[in-house]
Amino acid sequence: MLNWILAQQLVLSLCLTLLLVAEKKALTTLGAKGLYITWLILPLALLANNLPKDLVPLNDAVLYQYLVQINQQTQGAGSLLYWQIVWLTGVITLVLLTIQAQWKIHRGQLTLVEHSQLPCVMPKGLRVVESNLITSPSMVGIWPAKLILPNDFKDKFSRVQQQLILQHELVHYRRLDNLSNLLAMVLVAIFWFNPLVWLAYGAFRRSQELACDATVLANKTPDEKLSYSKALLLCVQTSVPTLSIYSQYGAQHPMLLRIKLIKNQIIVKKTSLFIGLISGFGLLAGIAMANQQGNVMNASKVSDATPITRVEPKYPVAAAQQNIEGSVLLQFDIAQDGSTANIKVIKAEPEQTFDKVAIKALEQWRYKPQIIGGQAQSQANLLVQLDFRMDESSNPIRPMIDGIKVLN
């Protein structure tokens, strides 16, 4: 898993940098709704970077040879385990914080609100409730979604403001924005160690709110836009930032920009949309082509397979008691995550003595995968020879097949 995560960093960082740097320009040329759509580049880029690839062949046969002695211990496992624990701790912490934010909004006293009591036509399947714990209307959940209003919603806002706020939340509902927020939080949890991910998450949520505003106010009068702005200011005074997936009307972080865009509506040209679309497809095509480039690479460009975790086989007790020494030649593949697969014994001396312990140990080895075009590659038909010796002064060690390059 960690190898896959690290293999995504180049494409991930390039895409996030591009989206963050181009945010202001994209907003003025593509508009708020166009800016929000550009975030599709990120999941599509990660998908293009992980298109299925063939195994990387090894034209020149190489034999990796390792000496196994009774007193040897596991190498490299501690360091890898440490980083796995650090990464997993970060993931679990973020998941718990997100769950806590969702739980907080539900733990108050919820009162059902009939659709007929609202100044806006609501979808039949949408449940509307009032809560004493929130200060800003929020769309929560995915399937089913639920709209939570503050207890003072009718007193705090005028009828026109109520209509506009409800229309805003319905845009979130119809676009399934909470599902998009959940997927965004999954990416944040997986890649939490990359600072660009946190910057991008804030920019993504900002563009989401701007797109909602643009949809609601597309055909509204200046007076309605003014009422909408005043409602935003009322909400932001008591809004509290949280790490959550729900869509909150009065979110604080994009407030000044939202007010500015309400005042100065952006006119989007069709030419700008076309250029943006072509640029996006060009970027995705480039990533996909770079990803597939590894299929035609010469094997000589692939570096040696290096184990980062090598678990030593346990010397069989019976063999040690009888001072039996020997060797096992194994063939195996390296998966994209660095694990070993398709292990089989090619040759063993003596037979059926060290086979099982050799296979069991190799199953636990982890390799640094080959990275081509920013993606980890699989490798096929590698050879490793494990030589079991009682001590270094034992019988000379020789390769079990001739005419092959030997690496120790």
XYZ file of C-alpha atoms in Angstrom:
408
model
C 0.000 0.000 0.000
C 2.737 2.474 0.932
C 4.581 1.786 -2.310
C 1.434 2.527 -4.314
C 0.828 5.738 -2.353
C 4.382 6.944 -2.964
C 4.099 6.030 -6.655
C 1.155 8.459 -7.014
C 2.981 11.465 -5.564
C 4.411 12.820 -8.818
C 1.101 12.882 -10.710
C -0.828 13.940 -7.603
C 1.496 16.837 -6.773
C 1.667 18.054 -10.390
C -2.129 18.058 -10.746
C -2.698 19.769 -7.399
C -0.077 22.415 -8.137
C -1.669 23.089 -11.519
C -5.168 23.360 -10.029
C -4.054 25.628 -7.199
C -1.920 27.936 -9.345
C -4.595 28.188 -12.040
C -7.510 28.657 -9.609
C -7.792 32.430 -9.930
C -7.363 32.408 -13.719
C -9.824 29.541 -14.127
C -12.392 31.394 -12.026
C -12.238 34.530 -14.196
C -12.278 32.634 -17.504
C -14.396 29.537 -16.811
C -16.634 30.939 -14.091
C -17.457 29.378 -10.731
C -19.225 26.344 -12.196
C -16.402 25.746 -14.677
C -13.827 26.000 -11.877
C -15.679 23.368 -9.850
C -15.751 20.999 -12.823
C -11.966 21.302 -13.270
C -11.506 19.317 -10.036
C -12.553 16.229 -11.991
C -9.040 16.348 -13.436
C -7.622 14.989 -10.171
C -9.493 11.646 -9.912
C -9.262 11.159 -13.672
C -5.506 11.794 -13.569
C -5.049 9.229 -10.789
C -7.147 6.782 -12.800
C -5.066 7.398 -15.924
C -1.915 6.886 -13.879
C -3.161 3.471 -12.802
C -4.375 2.002 -16.070
C -3.568 -1.730 -16.361
C -0.065 -2.468 -17.616
C 1.743 -5.582 -18.661
C 4.477 -7.078 -16.498
C 7.898 -5.559 -17.058
C 10.020 -8.236 -18.760
C 13.653 -8.880 -17.887
C 15.618 -9.637 -21.051
C 18.871 -10.442 -19.278
C 18.542 -13.319 -16.842
C 19.727 -12.318 -13.392
C 20.086 -14.553 -10.373
C 19.863 -12.951 -6.925
C 21.811 -15.024 -4.445
C 21.567 -14.770 -0.648
C 23.284 -16.667 2.135
C 21.104 -18.056 4.922
C 22.738 -18.866 8.269
C 21.267 -19.968 11.576
C 22.034 -16.692 13.412
C 20.688 -14.259 10.787
C 17.666 -12.079 11.556
C 15.025 -10.196 9.624
C 16.423 -7.177 7.764
C 14.582 -3.941 7.086
C 11.242 -5.001 8.587
C 11.448 -2.579 11.509
C 11.872 0.556 9.407
C 9.063 -0.335 7.008
C 6.741 -1.234 9.870
C 7.488 2.104 11.563
C 6.420 4.141 8.520
C 3.350 1.974 8.015
C 2.311 2.672 11.596
C 2.909 6.430 11.173
C 0.834 6.539 7.973
C -1.959 4.416 9.436
C -2.064 6.575 12.572
C -2.627 9.658 10.423
C -5.388 7.923 8.456
C -7.201 6.715 11.576
C -6.941 10.162 13.216
C -8.536 11.897 10.228
C -11.277 9.283 9.944
C -12.139 9.672 13.630
C -12.182 13.495 13.374
C -14.512 13.311 10.380
C -16.839 10.868 12.139
C -16.851 13.110 15.210
C -17.841 16.146 13.108
C -20.703 14.157 11.569
C -21.815 12.886 14.966
C -21.853 16.343 16.548
C -24.407 17.673 14.102
C -26.765 14.747 14.801
C -26.606 14.651 18.583
C -28.869 17.643 19.140
C -32.653 17.632 19.431
C -34.047 17.190 15.905
C -37.594 18.280 15.073
C -39.229 17.242 11.812
C -40.254 20.107 9.505
C -43.094 19.597 7.046
C -42.364 20.637 3.464
C -45.544 22.719 3.434
C -44.048 24.970 6.113
C -41.148 25.991 3.860
C -41.215 28.772 1.246
C -39.684 26.536 -1.412
C -40.719 23.322 -3.170
C -38.681 20.458 -1.715
C -38.010 17.012 -3.220
C -40.289 14.316 -1.782
C -37.442 12.097 -0.629
C -35.606 14.850 1.271
C -36.141 14.917 5.036
C -35.997 18.373 6.651
C -35.426 18.833 10.388
C -34.580 21.617 12.830
C -31.722 21.405 15.353
C -30.792 23.419 18.406
C -27.045 22.827 17.854
C -26.405 24.413 14.460
C -26.432 28.032 13.366
C -26.302 27.597 9.602
C -28.403 25.386 7.293
C -26.549 22.203 6.343
C -27.153 19.326 3.939
C -25.920 16.154 5.615
C -25.724 12.516 4.567
C -25.708 11.021 1.091
C -28.217 8.180 0.790
C -30.490 9.377 2.231
C -29.575 13.039 2.509
C -31.107 15.257 5.172
C -31.429 19.039 5.421
C -30.876 20.415 8.935
C -32.038 23.945 9.691
C -31.306 25.993 12.821
C -34.221 26.414 15.223
C -34.366 30.147 14.545
C -34.299 29.766 10.743
C -37.699 31.432 10.208
C -36.981 34.266 12.663
C -33.397 34.909 11.593
C -34.009 35.197 7.837
C -36.613 36.937 5.713
C -38.856 34.857 3.455
C -36.785 35.788 0.385
C -33.574 34.819 2.177
C -35.146 31.533 3.253
C -36.008 30.737 -0.363
C -32.498 31.525 -1.581
C -30.825 29.526 1.194
C -33.017 26.506 0.520
C -32.275 26.759 -3.200
C -28.564 26.800 -2.353
C -28.840 23.632 -0.278
C -30.906 21.946 -2.997
C -28.074 22.539 -5.459
C -25.812 20.566 -3.110
C -28.499 17.884 -2.891
C -29.035 17.479 -6.638
C -25.314 17.505 -7.464
C -24.545 14.929 -4.751
C -21.903 17.279 -3.371
C -21.678 15.347 -0.115
C -20.553 12.299 -2.089
C -17.869 14.448 -3.738
C -16.849 15.698 -0.288
C -16.586 12.129 0.997
C -14.318 11.145 -1.902
C -12.229 14.260 -1.293
C -11.857 13.330 2.388
C -10.777 9.813 1.392
C -7.980 11.317 -0.711
C -7.009 13.629 2.165
C -6.886 10.685 4.560
C -4.753 8.576 2.213
C -2.333 11.353 1.239
C -2.469 13.356 4.495
C 1.326 13.776 4.580
C 1.330 15.835 1.363
C 0.745 19.544 2.232
C -0.641 20.209 -1.246
C -3.549 17.904 -0.453
C -4.671 20.140 2.417
C -4.407 23.288 0.317
C -6.314 21.614 -2.479
C -9.075 20.393 -0.151
C -9.751 23.950 0.989
C -9.728 25.196 -2.611
C -12.081 22.390 -3.671
C -14.652 23.193 -0.980
C -14.317 26.882 -1.834
C -15.038 26.262 -5.524
C -18.005 24.070 -4.554
C -19.673 26.898 -2.657
C -18.927 29.404 -5.411
C -20.518 27.079 -7.971
C -23.639 26.789 -5.786
C -23.889 30.556 -5.493
C -23.528 30.985 -9.258
C -26.295 28.434 -9.913
C -28.740 29.977 -7.441
C -28.129 33.600 -8.486
C -27.959 33.032 -12.251
C -31.275 34.813 -12.962
C -31.832 36.731 -9.746
C -32.464 40.471 -9.388
C -29.976 42.835 -7.682
C -32.252 43.017 -4.620
C -32.315 39.228 -4.321
C -28.525 39.105 -4.627
C -28.267 41.700 -1.856
C -30.567 39.624 0.375
C -28.476 36.538 -0.378
C -25.279 38.381 0.646
C -26.835 39.578 3.907
C -27.909 36.016 4.697
C -24.342 34.819 4.165
C -23.018 37.450 6.563
C -25.556 36.455 9.216
C -24.483 32.811 8.950
C -20.754 33.406 8.995
C -20.889 35.255 12.320
C -21.684 32.016 14.155
C -20.256 29.436 11.770
C -17.586 27.079 13.124
C -15.109 25.402 10.708
C -15.130 21.582 10.917
C -13.494 18.659 9.173
C -16.669 17.180 7.701
C -18.312 16.111 4.462
C -21.610 17.957 4.917
C -22.436 21.065 2.891
C -22.842 24.135 5.075
C -24.441 27.328 3.730
C -22.434 29.728 5.893
C -18.959 28.182 5.575
C -16.356 30.752 6.640
C -13.349 30.164 4.391
C -14.726 31.428 1.031
C -17.000 34.158 2.407
C -15.203 37.277 1.147
C -14.744 35.770 -2.302
C -18.387 34.690 -2.408
C -19.572 38.218 -1.587
C -17.244 39.664 -4.227
C -18.509 37.337 -6.951
C -22.134 37.989 -6.043
C -21.455 41.692 -6.610
C -19.452 41.202 -9.818
C -20.903 38.376 -11.883
C -18.441 36.683 -14.272
C -19.440 36.302 -17.918
C -18.022 33.096 -19.357
C -17.150 32.858 -23.050
C -17.735 29.619 -24.970
C -14.207 29.886 -26.382
C -12.750 29.771 -22.861
C -14.799 26.698 -22.022
C -13.618 24.959 -25.197
C -9.957 25.765 -24.509
C -10.311 24.570 -20.919
C -11.912 21.315 -22.072
C -9.190 20.646 -24.630
C -6.463 21.433 -22.080
C -7.978 19.028 -19.577
C -8.218 16.199 -22.102
C -4.658 16.921 -23.218
C -3.362 16.624 -19.657
C -5.179 13.334 -19.068
C -3.982 11.949 -22.396
C -0.393 12.874 -21.520
C -0.616 11.096 -18.165
C -2.131 8.003 -19.783
C 0.594 7.920 -22.457
C 3.337 8.326 -19.848
C 1.756 5.518 -17.864
C 1.812 3.173 -20.855
C 5.341 4.121 -21.918
C 6.714 1.431 -19.640
C 5.275 -1.273 -21.901
C 7.779 -0.460 -24.638
C 10.810 0.313 -22.494
C 13.894 -1.744 -22.974
C 14.436 -4.044 -20.043
C 18.015 -2.815 -19.714
C 16.587 0.444 -18.411
C 14.958 -1.341 -15.491
C 17.160 -1.293 -12.423
C 17.914 -4.341 -10.308
C 15.147 -5.574 -8.031
C 16.124 -4.635 -4.474
C 14.338 -6.056 -1.440
C 13.566 -3.458 1.217
C 12.293 -6.112 3.630
C 14.046 -9.468 3.573
C 12.849 -12.079 6.047
C 15.464 -14.779 6.563
C 14.217 -18.371 6.306
C 14.305 -20.371 9.516
C 16.967 -23.016 9.250
C 15.118 -26.382 9.602
C 15.886 -27.929 12.984
C 16.287 -31.430 11.534
C 18.727 -30.167 8.889
C 20.730 -28.232 11.480
C 20.945 -31.249 13.776
C 22.319 -33.358 10.929
C 24.614 -30.563 9.642
C 22.797 -30.616 6.279
C 23.489 -27.714 3.950
C 21.921 -26.936 0.603
C 20.387 -24.413 -1.778
C 16.967 -23.587 -3.237
C 16.420 -21.824 -6.574
C 13.100 -19.949 -6.668
C 11.232 -18.112 -9.421
C 8.774 -15.344 -8.515
C 7.054 -12.130 -9.598
C 7.027 -8.708 -7.944
C 3.596 -7.054 -7.753
C 3.008 -3.300 -8.042
C 2.883 -2.949 -4.273
C 6.276 -4.621 -3.906
C 4.968 -7.941 -2.616
C 6.042 -11.275 -4.101
C 3.726 -13.597 -6.023
C 3.680 -16.788 -8.101
C 6.549 -18.336 -6.165
C 7.749 -21.756 -7.286
C 10.793 -23.917 -6.717
C 12.926 -24.413 -9.839
C 15.614 -26.534 -8.257
C 16.570 -27.679 -4.768
C 19.612 -29.453 -3.325
C 18.798 -31.610 -1.438
C 15.159 -31.883 -2.497
C 12.288 -31.239 -0.041
C 14.654 -30.107 2.720
C 14.668 -26.315 2.523
C 11.794 -25.797 0.052
C 9.018 -24.906 2.496
C 11.011 -22.485 4.636
C 12.421 -20.803 1.516
C 8.930 -20.257 0.034
C 7.505 -19.064 3.352
C 10.288 -16.504 3.756
C 10.069 -15.215 0.165
C 6.322 -14.694 0.569
C 7.136 -12.103 3.243
C 9.758 -10.211 1.239
C 8.924 -6.712 0.082
C 10.654 -5.032 -2.838
C 11.058 -1.462 -3.957
C 8.936 -1.549 -7.149
C 10.150 -0.135 -10.431
C 8.657 3.312 -11.129
C 7.936 4.107 -14.784
C 5.906 7.150 -15.769
C 5.100 7.791 -12.118
C 3.556 4.361 -11.597
C 4.829 1.280 -9.823
C 5.406 -1.653 -12.169
C 5.062 -5.403 -11.808
C 8.034 -7.622 -12.688
C 7.897 -11.222 -13.791
C 10.076 -14.322 -13.645
C 12.794 -13.167 -11.277
C 15.201 -15.739 -9.863
C 16.582 -15.941 -6.362
C 18.878 -18.565 -4.864
C 18.880 -19.078 -1.112
C 21.964 -20.883 0.127
C 21.605 -22.597 3.509
C 24.969 -22.910 5.274
C 25.876 -23.725 8.852
C 28.605 -21.066 8.826
C 30.653 -19.003 6.377
C 33.463 -21.580 6.269
C 31.155 -24.255 4.849
C 31.175 -25.690 1.337
C 31.738 -23.201 -1.543
C 28.542 -21.635 -2.902
C 27.917 -21.857 -6.638
C 24.972 -20.800 -8.838
C 22.514 -23.628 -9.453
C 22.223 -22.674 -13.166
C 25.060 -21.806 -15.517
C 25.493 -18.882 -17.886
C 23.648 -16.366 -15.766
C 24.557 -13.066 -14.126
C 24.780 -13.455 -10.340
C 24.036 -10.607 -7.910
C 24.648 -10.976 -4.170
